[in-house]
Amino acid sequence: MMANVHRLIPAHPLTLVPPPAARLYPSLDGPTRVLLAEDDDAMRELIAEALRAKGYHVFEATNGPELRDWLHRSQNEPGFEPPPDLIVSDVKMPGATGLEVLSWLRQRDWSTPVILITAFGDAESHHEAERLGATMFNKPLSIDSLVFAALVLAEPR
């Protein structure tokens, strides 16, 4: 599928990075579960609404520690929501950056696809995101491109 992405949008600068390995507990039935972490309320609401309009089940976190706690609970707490099929996270958030949480996930062998969004995207942060198997968007971002990337990256493998 990844090769088809570039044929569909050949001039698009987005590079979709496939996750490093099979995801934990992929959602094979029901809506795709997306965990969205964004500290800006308006941006979080905009992205969540766009994803929900496409049929995604969206869970929201407002900062880095809340994102990490949600992920930890999904893995270790019976009765809590199962792990997400996709994580969309801002990079700069209070308490922990999206890159720090991504690194934390990869150290625990989580291979869930991750899309990072940032208003402060320099070459180093883009390289680090790619090294850790994430796709990164700079703000301002195209919500349509973000939703398209979610569709491609959350597709069962």
Coordinates of C-alpha atoms in Angstrom, one line a residue, residues 17-92:
V17 CA 6.8 6.1 7.7
P18 CA 5.6 2.5 8.2
P19 CA 5.7 1.3 11.8
P20 CA 8.7 -0.8 12.7
A21 CA 6.7 -4.0 13.2
A22 CA 3.2 -5.4 13.6
R23 CA 1.1 -3.4 16.0
L24 CA 0.0 -4.7 19.4
Y25 CA -3.7 -5.7 19.4
P26 CA -4.8 -4.2 16.1
S27 CA -8.5 -3.5 15.8
L28 CA -9.8 -6.0 13.3
D29 CA -13.5 -5.3 14.0
G30 CA -15.2 -2.1 14.9
P31 CA -13.9 1.4 14.3
T32 CA -10.2 2.2 14.3
R33 CA -9.1 3.5 17.7
V34 CA -7.0 6.7 17.6
L35 CA -5.4 8.3 20.7
L36 CA -5.0 12.0 20.0
A37 CA -2.8 14.1 22.3
E38 CA -2.8 17.9 21.8
D39 CA -2.5 20.6 24.4
D40 CA -4.2 23.2 22.3
D41 CA -8.0 22.7 22.9
A42 CA -9.1 24.2 19.5
M43 CA -6.6 22.2 17.5
R44 CA -7.4 19.0 19.4
E45 CA -11.1 19.6 18.8
L46 CA -10.6 20.2 15.1
I47 CA -8.5 17.1 14.6
A48 CA -10.8 14.9 16.7
E49 CA -13.9 16.1 14.8
A50 CA -12.2 15.4 11.4
L51 CA -11.2 11.9 12.5
R52 CA -14.6 11.1 14.0
A53 CA -16.3 12.3 10.7
K54 CA -14.3 9.6 8.9
G55 CA -15.5 6.9 11.4
Y56 CA -12.5 6.8 13.8
H57 CA -13.1 6.2 17.5
V58 CA -11.0 9.0 19.1
F59 CA -9.7 9.2 22.6
E60 CA -8.2 12.5 23.8
A61 CA -5.2 13.5 26.0
T62 CA -4.3 17.0 26.8
N63 CA -0.6 16.7 27.7
G64 CA 2.4 14.3 27.6
P65 CA 1.8 12.6 31.0
E66 CA -1.9 12.1 30.3
L67 CA -0.9 10.5 27.0
R68 CA 1.7 8.2 28.6
D69 CA -0.8 7.3 31.4
W70 CA -3.5 6.4 28.9
L71 CA -1.1 4.2 27.0
H72 CA 0.1 2.5 30.2
R73 CA -3.4 1.9 31.5
S74 CA -4.5 0.5 28.1
Q75 CA -1.7 -2.1 28.3
N76 CA -1.9 -2.9 32.0
E77 CA -5.3 -2.2 33.5
P78 CA -8.1 -4.8 32.9
G79 CA -11.3 -3.2 31.8
F80 CA -9.6 -0.1 30.4
E81 CA -9.7 0.7 26.7
P82 CA -7.5 -1.5 24.6
P83 CA -4.4 0.0 23.1
P84 CA -5.0 2.4 20.2
D85 CA -4.5 1.5 16.5
L86 CA -2.9 4.9 15.9
I87 CA -1.5 7.7 18.0
V88 CA -1.6 11.3 16.8
S89 CA 0.4 13.6 19.1
D90 CA 1.6 17.1 19.3
V91 CA 5.4 17.3 19.8
K92 CA 5.5 20.2 22.3

